PDB file of C-alpha atoms in Angstrom:
ATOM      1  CA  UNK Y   1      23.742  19.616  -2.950  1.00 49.00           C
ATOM      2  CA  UNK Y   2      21.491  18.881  -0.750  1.00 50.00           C
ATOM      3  CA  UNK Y   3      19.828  21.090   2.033  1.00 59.00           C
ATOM      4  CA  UNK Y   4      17.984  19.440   4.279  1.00 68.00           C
ATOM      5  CA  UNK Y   5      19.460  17.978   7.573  1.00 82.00           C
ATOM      6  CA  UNK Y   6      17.408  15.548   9.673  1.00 86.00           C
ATOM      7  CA  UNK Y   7      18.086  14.744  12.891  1.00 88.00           C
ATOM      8  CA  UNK Y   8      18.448  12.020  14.528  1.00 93.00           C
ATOM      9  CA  UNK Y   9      19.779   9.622  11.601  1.00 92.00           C
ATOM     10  CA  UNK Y  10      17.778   6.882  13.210  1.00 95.00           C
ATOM     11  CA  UNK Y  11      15.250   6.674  16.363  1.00 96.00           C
ATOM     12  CA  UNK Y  12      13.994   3.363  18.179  1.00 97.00           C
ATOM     13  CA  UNK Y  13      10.869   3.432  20.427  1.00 97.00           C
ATOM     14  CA  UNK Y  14       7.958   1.414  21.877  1.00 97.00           C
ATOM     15  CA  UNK Y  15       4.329   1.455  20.034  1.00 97.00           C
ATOM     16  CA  UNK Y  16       2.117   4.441  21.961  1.00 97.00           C
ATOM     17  CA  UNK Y  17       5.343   6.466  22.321  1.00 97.00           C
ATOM     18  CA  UNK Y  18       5.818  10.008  20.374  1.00 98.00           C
ATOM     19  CA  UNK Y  19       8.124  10.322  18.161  1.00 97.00           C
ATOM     20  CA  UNK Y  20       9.583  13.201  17.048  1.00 97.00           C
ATOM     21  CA  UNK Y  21      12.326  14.229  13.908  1.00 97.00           C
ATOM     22  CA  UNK Y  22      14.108  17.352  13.102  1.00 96.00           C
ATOM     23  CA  UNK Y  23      15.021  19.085   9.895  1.00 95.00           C
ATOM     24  CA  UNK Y  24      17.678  21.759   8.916  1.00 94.00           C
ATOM     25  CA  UNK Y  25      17.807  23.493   5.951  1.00 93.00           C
ATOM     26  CA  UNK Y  26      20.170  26.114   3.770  1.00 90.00           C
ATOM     27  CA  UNK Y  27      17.979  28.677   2.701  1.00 88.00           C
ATOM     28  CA  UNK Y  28      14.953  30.667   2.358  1.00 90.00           C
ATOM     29  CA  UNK Y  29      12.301  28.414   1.031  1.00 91.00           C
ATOM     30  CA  UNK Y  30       8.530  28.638  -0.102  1.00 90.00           C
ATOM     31  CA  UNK Y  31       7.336  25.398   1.786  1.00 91.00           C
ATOM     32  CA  UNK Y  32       8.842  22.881   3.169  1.00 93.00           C
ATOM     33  CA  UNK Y  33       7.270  18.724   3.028  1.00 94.00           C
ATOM     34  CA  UNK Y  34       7.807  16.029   4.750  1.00 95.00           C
ATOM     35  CA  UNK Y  35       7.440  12.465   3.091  1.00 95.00           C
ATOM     36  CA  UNK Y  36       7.498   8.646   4.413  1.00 96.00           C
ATOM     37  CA  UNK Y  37       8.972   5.966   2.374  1.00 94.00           C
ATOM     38  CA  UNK Y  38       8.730   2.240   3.498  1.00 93.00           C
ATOM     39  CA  UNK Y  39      11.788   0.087   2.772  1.00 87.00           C
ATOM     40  CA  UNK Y  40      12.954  -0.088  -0.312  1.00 82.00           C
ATOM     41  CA  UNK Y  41       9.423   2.039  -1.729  1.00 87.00           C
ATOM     42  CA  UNK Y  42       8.658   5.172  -2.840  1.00 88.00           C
ATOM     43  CA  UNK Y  43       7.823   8.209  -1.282  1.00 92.00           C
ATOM     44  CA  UNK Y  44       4.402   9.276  -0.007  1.00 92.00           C
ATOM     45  CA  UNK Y  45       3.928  12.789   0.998  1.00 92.00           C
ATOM     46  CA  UNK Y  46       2.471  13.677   4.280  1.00 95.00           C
ATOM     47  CA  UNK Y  47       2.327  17.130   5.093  1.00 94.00           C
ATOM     48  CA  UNK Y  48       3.232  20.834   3.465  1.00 93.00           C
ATOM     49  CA  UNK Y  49       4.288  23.398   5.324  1.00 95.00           C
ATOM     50  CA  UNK Y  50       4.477  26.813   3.641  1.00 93.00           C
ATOM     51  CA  UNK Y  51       6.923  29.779   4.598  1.00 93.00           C
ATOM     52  CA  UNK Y  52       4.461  31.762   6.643  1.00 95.00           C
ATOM     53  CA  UNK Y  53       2.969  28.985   8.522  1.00 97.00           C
ATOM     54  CA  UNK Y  54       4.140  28.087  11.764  1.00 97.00           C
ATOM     55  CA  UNK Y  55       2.331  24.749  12.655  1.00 98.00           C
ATOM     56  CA  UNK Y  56       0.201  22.359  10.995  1.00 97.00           C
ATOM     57  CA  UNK Y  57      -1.711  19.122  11.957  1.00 96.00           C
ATOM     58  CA  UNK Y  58      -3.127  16.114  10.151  1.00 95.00           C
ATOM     59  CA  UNK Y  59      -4.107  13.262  11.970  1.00 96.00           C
ATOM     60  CA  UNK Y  60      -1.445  12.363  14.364  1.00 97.00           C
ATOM     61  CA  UNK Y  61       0.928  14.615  12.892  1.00 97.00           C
ATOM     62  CA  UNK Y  62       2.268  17.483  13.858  1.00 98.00           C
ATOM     63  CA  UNK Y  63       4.393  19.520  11.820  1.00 98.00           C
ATOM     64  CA  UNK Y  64       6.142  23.305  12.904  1.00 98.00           C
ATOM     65  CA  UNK Y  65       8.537  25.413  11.182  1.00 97.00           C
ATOM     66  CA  UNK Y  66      10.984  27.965  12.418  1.00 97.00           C
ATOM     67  CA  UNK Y  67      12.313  30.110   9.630  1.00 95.00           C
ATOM     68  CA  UNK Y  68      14.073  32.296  11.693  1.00 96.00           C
ATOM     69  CA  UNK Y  69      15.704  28.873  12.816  1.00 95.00           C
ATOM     70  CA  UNK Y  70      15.576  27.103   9.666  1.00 95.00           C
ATOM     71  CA  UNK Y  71      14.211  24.392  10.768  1.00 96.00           C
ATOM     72  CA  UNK Y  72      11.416  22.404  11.040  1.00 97.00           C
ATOM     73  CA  UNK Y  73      10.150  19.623  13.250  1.00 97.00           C
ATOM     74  CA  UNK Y  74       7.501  16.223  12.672  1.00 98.00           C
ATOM     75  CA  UNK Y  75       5.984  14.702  15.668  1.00 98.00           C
ATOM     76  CA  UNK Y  76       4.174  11.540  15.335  1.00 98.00           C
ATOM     77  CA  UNK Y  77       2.143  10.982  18.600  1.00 98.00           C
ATOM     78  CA  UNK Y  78       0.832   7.471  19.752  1.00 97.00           C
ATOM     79  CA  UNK Y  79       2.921   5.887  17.343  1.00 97.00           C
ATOM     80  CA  UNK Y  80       2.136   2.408  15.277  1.00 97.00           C
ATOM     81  CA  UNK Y  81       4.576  -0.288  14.506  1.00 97.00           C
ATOM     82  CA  UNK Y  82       3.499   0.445  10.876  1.00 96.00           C
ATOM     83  CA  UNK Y  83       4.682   3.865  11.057  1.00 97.00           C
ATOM     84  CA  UNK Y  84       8.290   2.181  10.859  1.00 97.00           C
ATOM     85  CA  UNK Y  85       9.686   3.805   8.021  1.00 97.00           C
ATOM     86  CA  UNK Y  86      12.472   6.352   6.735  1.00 95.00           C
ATOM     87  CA  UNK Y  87      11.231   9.814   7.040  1.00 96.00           C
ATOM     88  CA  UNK Y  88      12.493  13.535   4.866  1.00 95.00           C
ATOM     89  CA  UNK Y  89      11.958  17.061   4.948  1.00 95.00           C
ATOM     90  CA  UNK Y  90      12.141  18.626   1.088  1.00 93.00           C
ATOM     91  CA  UNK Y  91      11.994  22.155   0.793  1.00 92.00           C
ATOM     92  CA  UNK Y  92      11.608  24.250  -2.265  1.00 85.00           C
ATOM     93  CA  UNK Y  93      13.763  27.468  -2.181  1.00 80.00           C
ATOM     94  CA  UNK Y  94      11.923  30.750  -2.844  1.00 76.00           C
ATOM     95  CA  UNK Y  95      14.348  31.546  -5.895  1.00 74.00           C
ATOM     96  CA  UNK Y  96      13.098  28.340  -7.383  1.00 75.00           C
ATOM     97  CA  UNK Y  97      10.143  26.335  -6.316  1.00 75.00           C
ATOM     98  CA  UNK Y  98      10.605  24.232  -9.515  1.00 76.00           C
ATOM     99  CA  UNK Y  99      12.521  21.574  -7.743  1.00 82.00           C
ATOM    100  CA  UNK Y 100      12.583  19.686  -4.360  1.00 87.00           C
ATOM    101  CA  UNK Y 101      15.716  19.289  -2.665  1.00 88.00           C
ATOM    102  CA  UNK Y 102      15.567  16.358  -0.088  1.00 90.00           C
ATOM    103  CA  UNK Y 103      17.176  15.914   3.117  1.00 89.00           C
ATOM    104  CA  UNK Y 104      19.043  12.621   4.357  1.00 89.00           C
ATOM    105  CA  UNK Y 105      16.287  10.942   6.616  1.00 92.00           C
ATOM    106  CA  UNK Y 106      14.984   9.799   9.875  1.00 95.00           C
ATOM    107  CA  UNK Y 107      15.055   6.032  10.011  1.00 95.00           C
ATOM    108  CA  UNK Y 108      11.959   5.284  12.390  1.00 97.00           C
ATOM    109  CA  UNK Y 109      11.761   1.895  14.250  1.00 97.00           C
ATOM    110  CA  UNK Y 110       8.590   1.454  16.496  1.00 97.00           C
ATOM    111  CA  UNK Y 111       8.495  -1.933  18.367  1.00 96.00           C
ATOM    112  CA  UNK Y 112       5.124  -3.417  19.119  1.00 92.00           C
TER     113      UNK Y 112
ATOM    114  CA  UNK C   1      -6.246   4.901 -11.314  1.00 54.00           C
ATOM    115  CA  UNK C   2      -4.313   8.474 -11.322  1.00 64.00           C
ATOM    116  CA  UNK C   3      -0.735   8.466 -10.519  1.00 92.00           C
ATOM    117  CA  UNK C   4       3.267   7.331 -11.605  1.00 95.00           C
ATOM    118  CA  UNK C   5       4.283   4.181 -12.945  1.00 96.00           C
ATOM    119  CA  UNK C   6       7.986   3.027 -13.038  1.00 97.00           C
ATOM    120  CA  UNK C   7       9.298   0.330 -14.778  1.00 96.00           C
ATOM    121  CA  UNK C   8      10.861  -2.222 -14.662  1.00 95.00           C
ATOM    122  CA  UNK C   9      10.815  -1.992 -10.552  1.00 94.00           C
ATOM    123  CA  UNK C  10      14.298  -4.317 -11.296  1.00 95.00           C
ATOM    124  CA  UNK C  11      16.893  -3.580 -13.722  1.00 94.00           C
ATOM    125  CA  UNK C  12      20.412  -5.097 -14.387  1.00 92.00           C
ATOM    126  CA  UNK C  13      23.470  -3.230 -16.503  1.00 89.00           C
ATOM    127  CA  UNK C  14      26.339  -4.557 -18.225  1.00 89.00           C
ATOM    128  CA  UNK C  15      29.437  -3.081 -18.214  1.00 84.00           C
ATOM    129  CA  UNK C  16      28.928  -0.361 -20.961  1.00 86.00           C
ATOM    130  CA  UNK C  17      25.798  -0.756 -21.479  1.00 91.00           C
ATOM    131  CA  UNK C  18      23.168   2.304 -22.064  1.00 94.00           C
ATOM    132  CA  UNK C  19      19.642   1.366 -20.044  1.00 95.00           C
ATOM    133  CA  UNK C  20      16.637   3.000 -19.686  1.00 97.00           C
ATOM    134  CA  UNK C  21      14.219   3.633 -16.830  1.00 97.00           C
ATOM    135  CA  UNK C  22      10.826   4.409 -17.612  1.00 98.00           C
ATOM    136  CA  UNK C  23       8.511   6.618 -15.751  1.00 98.00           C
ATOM    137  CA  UNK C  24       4.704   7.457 -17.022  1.00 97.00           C
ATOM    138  CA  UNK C  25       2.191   9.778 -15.362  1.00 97.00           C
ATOM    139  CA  UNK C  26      -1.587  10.301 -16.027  1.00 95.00           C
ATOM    140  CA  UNK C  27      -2.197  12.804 -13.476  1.00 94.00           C
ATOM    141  CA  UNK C  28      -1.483  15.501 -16.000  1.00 93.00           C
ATOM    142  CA  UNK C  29       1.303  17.100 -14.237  1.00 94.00           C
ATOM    143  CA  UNK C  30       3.249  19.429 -16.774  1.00 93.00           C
ATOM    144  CA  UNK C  31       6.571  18.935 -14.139  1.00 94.00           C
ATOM    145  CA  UNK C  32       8.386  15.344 -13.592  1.00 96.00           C
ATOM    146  CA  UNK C  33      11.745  14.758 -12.179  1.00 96.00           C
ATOM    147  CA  UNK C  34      14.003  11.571 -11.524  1.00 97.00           C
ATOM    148  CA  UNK C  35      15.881  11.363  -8.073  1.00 96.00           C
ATOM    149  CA  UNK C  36      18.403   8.609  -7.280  1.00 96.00           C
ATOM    150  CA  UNK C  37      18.535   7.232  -3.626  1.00 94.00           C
ATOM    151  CA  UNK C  38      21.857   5.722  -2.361  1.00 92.00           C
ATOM    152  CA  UNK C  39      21.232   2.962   0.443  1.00 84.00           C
ATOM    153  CA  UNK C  40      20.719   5.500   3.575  1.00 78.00           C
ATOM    154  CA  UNK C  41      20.918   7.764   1.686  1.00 81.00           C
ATOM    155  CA  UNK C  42      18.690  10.804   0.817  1.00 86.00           C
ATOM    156  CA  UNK C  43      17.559  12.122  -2.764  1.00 92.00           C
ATOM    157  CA  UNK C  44      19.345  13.231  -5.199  1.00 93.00           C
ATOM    158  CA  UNK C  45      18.010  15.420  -8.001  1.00 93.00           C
ATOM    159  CA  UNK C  46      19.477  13.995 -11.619  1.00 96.00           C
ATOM    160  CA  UNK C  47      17.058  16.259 -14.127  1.00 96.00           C
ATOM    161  CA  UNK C  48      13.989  17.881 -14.189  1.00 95.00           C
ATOM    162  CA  UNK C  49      11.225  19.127 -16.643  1.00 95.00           C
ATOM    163  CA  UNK C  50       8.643  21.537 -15.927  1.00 93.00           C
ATOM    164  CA  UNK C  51       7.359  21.436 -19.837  1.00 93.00           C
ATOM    165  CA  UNK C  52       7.020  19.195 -23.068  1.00 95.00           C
ATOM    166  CA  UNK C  53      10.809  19.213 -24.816  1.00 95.00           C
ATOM    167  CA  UNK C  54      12.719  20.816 -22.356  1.00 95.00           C
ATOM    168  CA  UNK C  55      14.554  19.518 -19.131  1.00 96.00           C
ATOM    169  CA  UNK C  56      17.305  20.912 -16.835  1.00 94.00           C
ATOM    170  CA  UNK C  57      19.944  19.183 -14.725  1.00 95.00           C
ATOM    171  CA  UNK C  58      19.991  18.888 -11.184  1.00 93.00           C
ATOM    172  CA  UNK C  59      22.762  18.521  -8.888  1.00 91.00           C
ATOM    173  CA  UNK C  60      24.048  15.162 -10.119  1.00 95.00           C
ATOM    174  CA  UNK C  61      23.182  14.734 -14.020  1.00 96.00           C
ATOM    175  CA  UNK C  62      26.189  13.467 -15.538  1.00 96.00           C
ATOM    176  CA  UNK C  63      26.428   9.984 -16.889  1.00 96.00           C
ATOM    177  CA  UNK C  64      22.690  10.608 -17.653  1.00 97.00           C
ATOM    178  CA  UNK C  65      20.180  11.597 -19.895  1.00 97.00           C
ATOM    179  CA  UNK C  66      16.723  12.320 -20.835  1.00 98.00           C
ATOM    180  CA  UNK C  67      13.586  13.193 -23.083  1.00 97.00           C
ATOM    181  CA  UNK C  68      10.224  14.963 -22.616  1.00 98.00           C
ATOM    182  CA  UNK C  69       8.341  14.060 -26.229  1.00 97.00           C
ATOM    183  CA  UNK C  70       5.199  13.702 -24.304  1.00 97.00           C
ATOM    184  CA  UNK C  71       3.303  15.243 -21.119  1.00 97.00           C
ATOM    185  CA  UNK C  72       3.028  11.572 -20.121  1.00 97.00           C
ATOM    186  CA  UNK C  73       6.446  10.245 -20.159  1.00 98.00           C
ATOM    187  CA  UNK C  74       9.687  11.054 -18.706  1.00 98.00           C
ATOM    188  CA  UNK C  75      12.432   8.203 -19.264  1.00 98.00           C
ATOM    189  CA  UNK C  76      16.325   8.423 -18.194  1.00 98.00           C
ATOM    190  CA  UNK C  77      18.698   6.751 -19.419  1.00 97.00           C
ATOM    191  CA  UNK C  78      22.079   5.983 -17.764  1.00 96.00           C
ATOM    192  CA  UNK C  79      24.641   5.587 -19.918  1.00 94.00           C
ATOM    193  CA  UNK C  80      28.109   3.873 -19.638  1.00 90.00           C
ATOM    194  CA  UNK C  81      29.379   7.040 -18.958  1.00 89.00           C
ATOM    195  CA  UNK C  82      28.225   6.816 -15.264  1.00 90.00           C
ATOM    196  CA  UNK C  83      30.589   4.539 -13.792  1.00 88.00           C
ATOM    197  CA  UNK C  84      28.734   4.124 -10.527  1.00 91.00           C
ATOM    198  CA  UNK C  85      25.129   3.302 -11.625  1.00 93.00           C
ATOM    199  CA  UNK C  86      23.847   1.105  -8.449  1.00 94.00           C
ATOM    200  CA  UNK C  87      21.020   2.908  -7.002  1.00 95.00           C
ATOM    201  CA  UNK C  88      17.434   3.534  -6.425  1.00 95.00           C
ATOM    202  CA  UNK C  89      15.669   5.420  -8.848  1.00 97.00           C
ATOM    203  CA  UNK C  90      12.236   7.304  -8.518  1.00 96.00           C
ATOM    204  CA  UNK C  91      10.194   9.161 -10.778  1.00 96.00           C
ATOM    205  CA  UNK C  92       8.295  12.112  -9.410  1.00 95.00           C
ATOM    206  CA  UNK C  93       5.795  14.572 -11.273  1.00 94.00           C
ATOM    207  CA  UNK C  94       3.619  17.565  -9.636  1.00 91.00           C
ATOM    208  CA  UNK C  95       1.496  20.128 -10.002  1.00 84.00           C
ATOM    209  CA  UNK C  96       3.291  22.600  -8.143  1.00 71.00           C
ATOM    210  CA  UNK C  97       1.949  22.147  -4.514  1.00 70.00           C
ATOM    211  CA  UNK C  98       1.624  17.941  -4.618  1.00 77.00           C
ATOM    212  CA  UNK C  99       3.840  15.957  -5.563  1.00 85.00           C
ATOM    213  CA  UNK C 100       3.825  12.566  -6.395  1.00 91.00           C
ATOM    214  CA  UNK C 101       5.983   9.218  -6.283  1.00 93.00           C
ATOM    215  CA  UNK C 102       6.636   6.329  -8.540  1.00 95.00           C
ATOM    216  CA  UNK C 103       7.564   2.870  -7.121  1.00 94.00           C
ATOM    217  CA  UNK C 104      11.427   3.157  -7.397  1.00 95.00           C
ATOM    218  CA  UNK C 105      13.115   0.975 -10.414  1.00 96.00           C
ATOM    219  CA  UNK C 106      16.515  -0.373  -8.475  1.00 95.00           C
ATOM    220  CA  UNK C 107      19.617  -0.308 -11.204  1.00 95.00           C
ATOM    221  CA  UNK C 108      22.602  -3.069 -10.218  1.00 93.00           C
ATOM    222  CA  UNK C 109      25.431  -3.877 -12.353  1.00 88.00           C
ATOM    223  CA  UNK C 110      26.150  -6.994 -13.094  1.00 82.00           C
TER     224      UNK C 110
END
């Protein structure tokens, strides 16, 4: 099953614009990622978050996590018409960090 | 170069036909797993090994199998028990904290 939720399902917005995605999850986790994947690609991983961390930056990325909330945010600021892409949270549950689960992603469009 | 490598990226199936996706690592990850994507879709976990000779299922492994003979290699094959095979598969493998993607191999029936 999965656990991650990301809102919105898709997003549209204009090149220098932020843009920002939310994720849900289930339960408790050990870290939660966030990972890009270009139509039709596979995934590249962009940022870890872990369970006692509350923000994180890298580049023009800014991640925060709520665990109190469950959830977990990405903003992308000044955004690129190449960072069109699908975006997902994965988080790896503290009873098992063996495996990812994957949530159903944010399809970004940024016009030029 | 370190990383995954999934072949073919294209792959057609018969009706009842057994194929097999390949996925190869040299990053020396003792943990791989193979995810299918569904158009709009998110990931799907299909099995999982976190040693040499041993894998467990994930939340969608029937109609599929797998080996772990080697470190390196990690292939599935979906047999003509899955009746619903169209999809985007990708290979992952990590270390623990990074994980790492293959291409994708996309499975049609013909």
């Amino acid at each position: 099953s999965q656990q991650g939720e990301e809102d919105p399902q898709a997003l549209s917005i204009q090149e220098g614009e932020n843009a920002t995605m939310n994720c849900s999850y289930k339960t408790s986790i050990n870290n939660l990622q966030w990972y890009r994947q270009n139509s039709g690609r596979g995934l590249v991983h962009l940022i870890l978050i872990r369970s006692n961390e509350r923000e994180k930056h890298s580049g023009r990325l800014r991640v925060t996590l709520d665990t109190s909330k469950k959830s977990s945010s990405l903003l992308i600021t000044a955004s690129r018409a190449a960072d069109t892409a699908s975006y997902f949270c994965a988080t790896a549950a503290s009873y098992n960090t063996d495996k990812l689960i994957f949530g159903t992603g944010t399809r970004l469009q940024v016009f030029p | 170069d370190g990383g995954i490598t999934q072949s073919p990226k294209y792959l057609f199936r018969k009706e009842g036909q057994n194929v097999t996706l390949s996925c190869e690592q040299n990053l020396n990850h003792d943990a791989m797993y193979w995810y299918r994507q569904d158009p709009g879709q998110g990931l799907r976990l299909i099995y999982y090994s976190q040693i040499v000779n041993d894998f467990q299922k994930g939340d969608i492994a029937e109609g599929y199998s797998v080996s772990r003979e080697k470190k390196e290699s990690f292939p599935l094959t979906v047999t003509s028990a899955q009746k619903n095979p169209t999809a985007f598969y990708l290979c992952a493998s990590s270390s623990g904290l990074g994980w790492y993607f293959g291409a994708g191999t996309r499975l049609s029936v013909l």
